Amino acid sequence: ELKVEQNPLFLSMQEGKNYTIYCNYSTTSDRLYWYRQDPGKSLESLFVLLSNGAVKQEGRLMASLDTKARLSTLHITAAVHDLSATYFCAVDLSGGGADGLTFGKGTHLIIQP
Amino acid sequence: NAGVTQTPKFQVLKTGQSMTLQCAQDMNHEYMSWYRQDPGMGLRLIHYSVGAGITDQGEVPNGYNVSRSTTEDFPLRLLSAAPSQTSVYFCASSRLTSGPYEQYFGPGTRLTVT
């Protein structure tokens, strides 16, 4: 059974600081996704990581994937209030999307001025 | 493109009632799925489909039925609603025959069972 663990589950940080969210998973997979969810809203796709060593950046967010360590990270640089949200990682066990995604429990991020 | 649409947005049911949550996509995606989201639990897969006429169970299928008669539509039926089915339901779709297999989510249906 695939397990996806995120940590921390809750993070309060100040604007301007850097921090990293970690996503560990229990079974080999080459495909990992990061999503953002605002309160009461749907999930917004942030990154799709498709191979070992993949790194993607968008604005103040950067995601990476180490398939050998079964670890993905989401790094936040110089955080701003607008990044406050819940962030989910999800793993595609089948490699082709056919078996759905297994999600972590999410990291609730609050960025304070 | 409208993307993935879901109706209704909100629904209140009494225990034992049945209903159908609607999901449609206009991106010609082969793959469609239903997830439920409960506080502190992330999203959990209920049922999925890799094409018209093909469905399969996910992690938490009990109490739900699905069918896929067309590529565009993937309704989720609650047979006899229970309070444990109070949740937010998301439909998602993606391509299967070519990457990156990113799943696109609908706006969600917030269901309360009393």
PDB file of C-alpha atoms in Angstrom:
ATOM      1  CA  GLU A   1       0.000   0.000   0.000  1.00  0.00           C
ATOM      2  CA  LEU A   2       1.358   3.367  -1.011  1.00  0.00           C
ATOM      3  CA  LYS A   3       1.741   5.862   1.799  1.00  0.00           C
ATOM      4  CA  VAL A   4       2.476   9.537   1.295  1.00  0.00           C
ATOM      5  CA  GLU A   5       3.615  11.569   4.250  1.00  0.00           C
ATOM      6  CA  GLN A   6       4.013  15.312   4.355  1.00  0.00           C
ATOM      7  CA  ASN A   7       5.702  17.334   7.003  1.00  0.00           C
ATOM      8  CA  PRO A   8       5.113  19.600   8.586  1.00  0.00           C
ATOM      9  CA  LEU A   9       1.313  19.432   8.570  1.00  0.00           C
ATOM     10  CA  PHE A  10       1.053  22.962   9.887  1.00  0.00           C
ATOM     11  CA  LEU A  11       3.493  25.798   9.385  1.00  0.00           C
ATOM     12  CA  SER A  12       3.309  29.394  10.487  1.00  0.00           C
ATOM     13  CA  MET A  13       6.069  31.614   9.207  1.00  0.00           C
ATOM     14  CA  GLN A  14       6.900  35.242   8.710  1.00  0.00           C
ATOM     15  CA  GLU A  15       7.091  37.058   5.431  1.00  0.00           C
ATOM     16  CA  GLY A  16      10.556  37.130   3.952  1.00  0.00           C
ATOM     17  CA  LYS A  17      11.634  33.800   5.426  1.00  0.00           C
ATOM     18  CA  ASN A  18      12.552  30.614   3.597  1.00  0.00           C
ATOM     19  CA  TYR A  19      11.145  27.209   4.344  1.00  0.00           C
ATOM     20  CA  THR A  20      10.797  23.705   2.927  1.00  0.00           C
ATOM     21  CA  ILE A  21       7.883  21.267   2.913  1.00  0.00           C
ATOM     22  CA  TYR A  22       8.799  17.595   2.652  1.00  0.00           C
ATOM     23  CA  CYS A  23       6.917  14.787   0.963  1.00  0.00           C
ATOM     24  CA  ASN A  24       7.994  11.177   1.526  1.00  0.00           C
ATOM     25  CA  TYR A  25       6.383   8.218  -0.169  1.00  0.00           C
ATOM     26  CA  SER A  26       6.698   4.515   0.443  1.00  0.00           C
ATOM     27  CA  THR A  27       6.730   2.900  -3.025  1.00  0.00           C
ATOM     28  CA  THR A  28       8.779   3.553  -6.120  1.00  0.00           C
ATOM     29  CA  SER A  29       7.221   6.146  -8.405  1.00  0.00           C
ATOM     30  CA  ASP A  30       8.591   8.488 -11.042  1.00  0.00           C
ATOM     31  CA  ARG A  31       5.680  10.855 -11.011  1.00  0.00           C
ATOM     32  CA  LEU A  32       4.858  13.360  -8.304  1.00  0.00           C
ATOM     33  CA  TYR A  33       2.523  16.339  -8.212  1.00  0.00           C
ATOM     34  CA  TRP A  34       2.199  19.416  -6.039  1.00  0.00           C
ATOM     35  CA  TYR A  35      -1.133  21.170  -5.625  1.00  0.00           C
ATOM     36  CA  ARG A  36      -2.265  24.293  -3.850  1.00  0.00           C
ATOM     37  CA  GLN A  37      -5.676  24.680  -2.231  1.00  0.00           C
ATOM     38  CA  ASP A  38      -7.162  27.903  -0.902  1.00  0.00           C
ATOM     39  CA  PRO A  39      -9.938  27.687   1.720  1.00  0.00           C
ATOM     40  CA  GLY A  40     -13.223  26.553   0.178  1.00  0.00           C
ATOM     41  CA  LYS A  41     -11.646  26.197  -3.255  1.00  0.00           C
ATOM     42  CA  SER A  42     -10.541  23.405  -5.546  1.00  0.00           C
ATOM     43  CA  LEU A  43      -7.016  22.178  -6.135  1.00  0.00           C
ATOM     44  CA  GLU A  44      -4.681  24.159  -8.351  1.00  0.00           C
ATOM     45  CA  SER A  45      -1.805  22.346 -10.001  1.00  0.00           C
ATOM     46  CA  LEU A  46       1.610  23.801  -9.159  1.00  0.00           C
ATOM     47  CA  PHE A  47       4.189  21.318 -10.412  1.00  0.00           C
ATOM     48  CA  VAL A  48       4.413  17.981 -12.173  1.00  0.00           C
ATOM     49  CA  LEU A  49       7.705  16.172 -11.537  1.00  0.00           C
ATOM     50  CA  LEU A  50       8.310  13.311 -13.937  1.00  0.00           C
ATOM     51  CA  SER A  51      11.777  11.944 -13.284  1.00  0.00           C
ATOM     52  CA  ASN A  52      14.554  11.594 -10.777  1.00  0.00           C
ATOM     53  CA  GLY A  53      16.353  14.858 -10.252  1.00  0.00           C
ATOM     54  CA  ALA A  54      13.534  16.942 -11.720  1.00  0.00           C
ATOM     55  CA  VAL A  55      13.470  20.517 -10.478  1.00  0.00           C
ATOM     56  CA  LYS A  56      10.822  23.076 -11.335  1.00  0.00           C
ATOM     57  CA  GLN A  57      10.446  26.672 -10.234  1.00  0.00           C
ATOM     58  CA  GLU A  58       7.612  29.142 -10.422  1.00  0.00           C
ATOM     59  CA  GLY A  59       8.064  32.468  -8.712  1.00  0.00           C
ATOM     60  CA  ARG A  60       8.964  31.913  -5.063  1.00  0.00           C
ATOM     61  CA  LEU A  61       8.217  28.177  -5.190  1.00  0.00           C
ATOM     62  CA  MET A  62      10.628  25.468  -6.236  1.00  0.00           C
ATOM     63  CA  ALA A  63       9.929  21.734  -6.260  1.00  0.00           C
ATOM     64  CA  SER A  64      12.342  18.855  -6.614  1.00  0.00           C
ATOM     65  CA  LEU A  65      12.133  15.090  -6.820  1.00  0.00           C
ATOM     66  CA  ASP A  66      14.557  12.405  -5.639  1.00  0.00           C
ATOM     67  CA  THR A  67      13.068   9.063  -6.635  1.00  0.00           C
ATOM     68  CA  LYS A  68      15.861   7.059  -5.037  1.00  0.00           C
ATOM     69  CA  ALA A  69      15.164   8.636  -1.655  1.00  0.00           C
ATOM     70  CA  ARG A  70      11.404   8.665  -2.403  1.00  0.00           C
ATOM     71  CA  LEU A  71      11.390  12.308  -1.420  1.00  0.00           C
ATOM     72  CA  SER A  72      10.071  15.519  -2.913  1.00  0.00           C
ATOM     73  CA  THR A  73      10.522  18.984  -1.504  1.00  0.00           C
ATOM     74  CA  LEU A  74       8.652  22.237  -2.013  1.00  0.00           C
ATOM     75  CA  HIS A  75      10.865  25.179  -1.146  1.00  0.00           C
ATOM     76  CA  ILE A  76       9.487  28.627  -0.453  1.00  0.00           C
ATOM     77  CA  THR A  77      11.825  31.566  -0.896  1.00  0.00           C
ATOM     78  CA  ALA A  78      11.183  34.944   0.750  1.00  0.00           C
ATOM     79  CA  ALA A  79       7.611  34.048   1.609  1.00  0.00           C
ATOM     80  CA  VAL A  80       4.790  36.513   1.017  1.00  0.00           C
ATOM     81  CA  HIS A  81       1.277  36.528   2.503  1.00  0.00           C
ATOM     82  CA  ASP A  82      -0.317  35.482  -0.809  1.00  0.00           C
ATOM     83  CA  LEU A  83       1.351  32.083  -0.517  1.00  0.00           C
ATOM     84  CA  SER A  84      -0.778  31.226   2.512  1.00  0.00           C
ATOM     85  CA  ALA A  85      -2.696  28.080   1.542  1.00  0.00           C
ATOM     86  CA  THR A  86      -2.723  24.325   1.991  1.00  0.00           C
ATOM     87  CA  TYR A  87      -0.191  22.465  -0.138  1.00  0.00           C
ATOM     88  CA  PHE A  88      -0.597  18.828  -1.126  1.00  0.00           C
ATOM     89  CA  CYS A  89       1.791  16.427  -2.712  1.00  0.00           C
ATOM     90  CA  ALA A  90       0.396  13.443  -4.594  1.00  0.00           C
ATOM     91  CA  VAL A  91       2.041  10.364  -6.026  1.00  0.00           C
ATOM     92  CA  ASP A  92       1.022   8.457  -9.109  1.00  0.00           C
ATOM     93  CA  LEU A  93       1.679   4.825  -8.303  1.00  0.00           C
ATOM     94  CA  SER A  94       0.953   3.379 -11.714  1.00  0.00           C
ATOM     95  CA  GLY A  95       3.252   5.662 -13.645  1.00  0.00           C
ATOM     96  CA  GLY A  96       0.626   6.358 -16.256  1.00  0.00           C
ATOM     97  CA  GLY A  97      -2.085   7.913 -14.155  1.00  0.00           C
ATOM     98  CA  ALA A  98      -4.489   5.016 -14.503  1.00  0.00           C
ATOM     99  CA  ASP A  99      -4.681   4.149 -10.821  1.00  0.00           C
ATOM    100  CA  GLY A 100      -5.304   7.641  -9.542  1.00  0.00           C
ATOM    101  CA  LEU A 101      -3.266   9.685  -7.141  1.00  0.00           C
ATOM    102  CA  THR A 102      -2.425   9.053  -3.526  1.00  0.00           C
ATOM    103  CA  PHE A 103      -2.327  12.321  -1.600  1.00  0.00           C
ATOM    104  CA  GLY A 104      -0.511  13.421   1.486  1.00  0.00           C
ATOM    105  CA  LYS A 105      -2.578  15.000   4.231  1.00  0.00           C
ATOM    106  CA  GLY A 106      -1.508  18.481   3.232  1.00  0.00           C
ATOM    107  CA  THR A 107       0.583  21.245   4.782  1.00  0.00           C
ATOM    108  CA  HIS A 108      -1.434  24.175   6.076  1.00  0.00           C
ATOM    109  CA  LEU A 109       0.802  27.192   5.562  1.00  0.00           C
ATOM    110  CA  ILE A 110       0.173  30.558   7.182  1.00  0.00           C
ATOM    111  CA  ILE A 111       2.464  33.454   6.318  1.00  0.00           C
ATOM    112  CA  GLN A 112       2.232  36.373   8.654  1.00  0.00           C
ATOM    113  CA  PRO A 113       3.302  39.935   7.872  1.00  0.00           C
TER     114      PRO A 113
ATOM    115  CA  ASN B   1     -13.027  25.228 -22.540  1.00  0.00           C
ATOM    116  CA  ALA B   2     -15.044  24.943 -19.343  1.00  0.00           C
ATOM    117  CA  GLY B   3     -12.621  22.326 -18.003  1.00  0.00           C
ATOM    118  CA  VAL B   4     -14.131  20.080 -15.320  1.00  0.00           C
ATOM    119  CA  THR B   5     -17.575  21.066 -14.086  1.00  0.00           C
ATOM    120  CA  GLN B   6     -19.510  19.672 -11.145  1.00  0.00           C
ATOM    121  CA  THR B   7     -23.095  20.053  -9.990  1.00  0.00           C
ATOM    122  CA  PRO B   8     -24.486  20.783  -7.501  1.00  0.00           C
ATOM    123  CA  LYS B   9     -22.063  22.940  -5.528  1.00  0.00           C
ATOM    124  CA  PHE B  10     -23.856  22.293  -2.252  1.00  0.00           C
ATOM    125  CA  GLN B  11     -26.271  19.578  -1.165  1.00  0.00           C
ATOM    126  CA  VAL B  12     -27.935  18.549   2.072  1.00  0.00           C
ATOM    127  CA  LEU B  13     -29.365  15.034   2.312  1.00  0.00           C
ATOM    128  CA  LYS B  14     -31.118  13.075   4.982  1.00  0.00           C
ATOM    129  CA  THR B  15     -29.825   9.686   6.006  1.00  0.00           C
ATOM    130  CA  GLY B  16     -31.058   7.037   3.598  1.00  0.00           C
ATOM    131  CA  GLN B  17     -31.686   9.350   0.659  1.00  0.00           C
ATOM    132  CA  SER B  18     -29.975   8.778  -2.651  1.00  0.00           C
ATOM    133  CA  MET B  19     -28.565  11.275  -5.098  1.00  0.00           C
ATOM    134  CA  THR B  20     -26.200  11.688  -8.034  1.00  0.00           C
ATOM    135  CA  LEU B  21     -23.290  14.088  -8.190  1.00  0.00           C
ATOM    136  CA  GLN B  22     -22.637  15.182 -11.748  1.00  0.00           C
ATOM    137  CA  CYS B  23     -19.230  15.623 -13.344  1.00  0.00           C
ATOM    138  CA  ALA B  24     -18.414  16.609 -16.912  1.00  0.00           C
ATOM    139  CA  GLN B  25     -15.250  17.554 -18.785  1.00  0.00           C
ATOM    140  CA  ASP B  26     -14.753  19.020 -22.237  1.00  0.00           C
ATOM    141  CA  MET B  27     -11.056  18.263 -22.701  1.00  0.00           C
ATOM    142  CA  ASN B  28     -11.557  14.821 -24.256  1.00  0.00           C
ATOM    143  CA  HIS B  29      -9.680  13.233 -21.368  1.00  0.00           C
ATOM    144  CA  GLU B  30      -9.725   9.458 -21.165  1.00  0.00           C
ATOM    145  CA  TYR B  31      -9.287   9.314 -17.404  1.00  0.00           C
ATOM    146  CA  MET B  32     -11.822  10.555 -14.864  1.00  0.00           C
ATOM    147  CA  SER B  33     -11.967  10.044 -11.125  1.00  0.00           C
ATOM    148  CA  TRP B  34     -13.791  10.955  -7.956  1.00  0.00           C
ATOM    149  CA  TYR B  35     -12.127  11.927  -4.681  1.00  0.00           C
ATOM    150  CA  ARG B  36     -13.497  12.862  -1.310  1.00  0.00           C
ATOM    151  CA  GLN B  37     -11.799  15.318   0.996  1.00  0.00           C
ATOM    152  CA  ASP B  38     -12.245  15.195   4.723  1.00  0.00           C
ATOM    153  CA  PRO B  39     -10.541  17.490   7.258  1.00  0.00           C
ATOM    154  CA  GLY B  40      -7.001  16.346   7.992  1.00  0.00           C
ATOM    155  CA  MET B  41      -7.260  13.408   5.562  1.00  0.00           C
ATOM    156  CA  GLY B  42      -6.128  14.814   2.266  1.00  0.00           C
ATOM    157  CA  LEU B  43      -7.994  13.463  -0.752  1.00  0.00           C
ATOM    158  CA  ARG B  44      -8.964   9.831  -1.099  1.00  0.00           C
ATOM    159  CA  LEU B  45      -9.853   8.100  -4.343  1.00  0.00           C
ATOM    160  CA  ILE B  46     -13.405   6.697  -4.547  1.00  0.00           C
ATOM    161  CA  HIS B  47     -13.775   5.407  -8.124  1.00  0.00           C
ATOM    162  CA  TYR B  48     -12.076   5.986 -11.420  1.00  0.00           C
ATOM    163  CA  SER B  49     -12.498   5.302 -15.124  1.00  0.00           C
ATOM    164  CA  VAL B  50      -9.969   4.928 -17.930  1.00  0.00           C
ATOM    165  CA  GLY B  51     -12.562   5.271 -20.663  1.00  0.00           C
ATOM    166  CA  ALA B  52     -16.211   4.920 -21.579  1.00  0.00           C
ATOM    167  CA  GLY B  53     -17.645   1.681 -20.246  1.00  0.00           C
ATOM    168  CA  ILE B  54     -14.722   1.019 -17.888  1.00  0.00           C
ATOM    169  CA  THR B  55     -14.763   1.805 -14.175  1.00  0.00           C
ATOM    170  CA  ASP B  56     -12.851   0.584 -11.162  1.00  0.00           C
ATOM    171  CA  GLN B  57     -12.735   1.051  -7.417  1.00  0.00           C
ATOM    172  CA  GLY B  58     -10.350   3.265  -5.550  1.00  0.00           C
ATOM    173  CA  GLU B  59      -9.446   3.391  -1.883  1.00  0.00           C
ATOM    174  CA  VAL B  60     -12.909   4.162  -0.437  1.00  0.00           C
ATOM    175  CA  PRO B  61     -15.614   2.858  -2.818  1.00  0.00           C
ATOM    176  CA  ASN B  62     -18.208   1.567  -0.348  1.00  0.00           C
ATOM    177  CA  GLY B  63     -21.573   3.309  -0.603  1.00  0.00           C
ATOM    178  CA  TYR B  64     -20.877   4.785  -4.035  1.00  0.00           C
ATOM    179  CA  ASN B  65     -21.580   3.716  -7.610  1.00  0.00           C
ATOM    180  CA  VAL B  66     -20.293   5.117 -10.872  1.00  0.00           C
ATOM    181  CA  SER B  67     -20.827   4.604 -14.564  1.00  0.00           C
ATOM    182  CA  ARG B  68     -19.160   6.021 -17.658  1.00  0.00           C
ATOM    183  CA  SER B  69     -21.390   5.928 -20.713  1.00  0.00           C
ATOM    184  CA  THR B  70     -19.614   8.779 -22.506  1.00  0.00           C
ATOM    185  CA  THR B  71     -16.106  10.220 -22.486  1.00  0.00           C
ATOM    186  CA  GLU B  72     -17.412  13.512 -21.126  1.00  0.00           C
ATOM    187  CA  ASP B  73     -19.520  12.455 -18.136  1.00  0.00           C
ATOM    188  CA  PHE B  74     -18.750  10.539 -14.953  1.00  0.00           C
ATOM    189  CA  PRO B  75     -21.601  10.719 -12.387  1.00  0.00           C
ATOM    190  CA  LEU B  76     -21.191   9.520  -8.807  1.00  0.00           C
ATOM    191  CA  ARG B  77     -24.227   7.964  -7.139  1.00  0.00           C
ATOM    192  CA  LEU B  78     -24.794   7.730  -3.420  1.00  0.00           C
ATOM    193  CA  LEU B  79     -27.077   4.766  -2.932  1.00  0.00           C
ATOM    194  CA  SER B  80     -28.254   5.383   0.644  1.00  0.00           C
ATOM    195  CA  ALA B  81     -26.619   8.414   2.196  1.00  0.00           C
ATOM    196  CA  ALA B  82     -24.993   8.110   5.612  1.00  0.00           C
ATOM    197  CA  PRO B  83     -23.559  10.832   7.887  1.00  0.00           C
ATOM    198  CA  SER B  84     -20.090   9.352   7.243  1.00  0.00           C
ATOM    199  CA  GLN B  85     -20.449  10.496   3.639  1.00  0.00           C
ATOM    200  CA  THR B  86     -20.507  14.140   4.683  1.00  0.00           C
ATOM    201  CA  SER B  87     -17.528  15.481   2.779  1.00  0.00           C
ATOM    202  CA  VAL B  88     -16.351  17.592  -0.124  1.00  0.00           C
ATOM    203  CA  TYR B  89     -16.310  15.658  -3.380  1.00  0.00           C
ATOM    204  CA  PHE B  90     -13.969  16.470  -6.235  1.00  0.00           C
ATOM    205  CA  CYS B  91     -14.055  15.138  -9.746  1.00  0.00           C
ATOM    206  CA  ALA B  92     -10.842  15.119 -11.775  1.00  0.00           C
ATOM    207  CA  SER B  93      -9.791  14.246 -15.302  1.00  0.00           C
ATOM    208  CA  SER B  94      -6.567  13.727 -17.196  1.00  0.00           C
ATOM    209  CA  ARG B  95      -5.093  12.346 -20.375  1.00  0.00           C
ATOM    210  CA  LEU B  96      -3.856   8.770 -20.399  1.00  0.00           C
ATOM    211  CA  THR B  97      -2.350   8.241 -23.814  1.00  0.00           C
ATOM    212  CA  SER B  98       0.180  11.053 -23.507  1.00  0.00           C
ATOM    213  CA  GLY B  99       1.837  12.839 -20.602  1.00  0.00           C
ATOM    214  CA  PRO B 100       2.203  14.544 -18.268  1.00  0.00           C
ATOM    215  CA  TYR B 101      -1.005  12.950 -16.955  1.00  0.00           C
ATOM    216  CA  GLU B 102      -1.723  15.962 -14.803  1.00  0.00           C
ATOM    217  CA  GLN B 103      -5.131  15.743 -13.163  1.00  0.00           C
ATOM    218  CA  TYR B 104      -7.459  18.723 -13.464  1.00  0.00           C
ATOM    219  CA  PHE B 105      -9.945  19.146 -10.656  1.00  0.00           C
ATOM    220  CA  GLY B 106     -13.499  20.434 -10.702  1.00  0.00           C
ATOM    221  CA  PRO B 107     -14.770  23.053  -8.225  1.00  0.00           C
ATOM    222  CA  GLY B 108     -16.162  20.459  -5.815  1.00  0.00           C
ATOM    223  CA  THR B 109     -19.507  19.520  -4.277  1.00  0.00           C
ATOM    224  CA  ARG B 110     -19.979  20.079  -0.562  1.00  0.00           C
ATOM    225  CA  LEU B 111     -22.317  17.386   0.758  1.00  0.00           C
ATOM    226  CA  THR B 112     -23.869  17.269   4.216  1.00  0.00           C
ATOM    227  CA  VAL B 113     -25.809  14.206   5.367  1.00  0.00           C
ATOM    228  CA  THR B 114     -27.975  14.706   8.439  1.00  0.00           C
TER     229      THR B 114
END
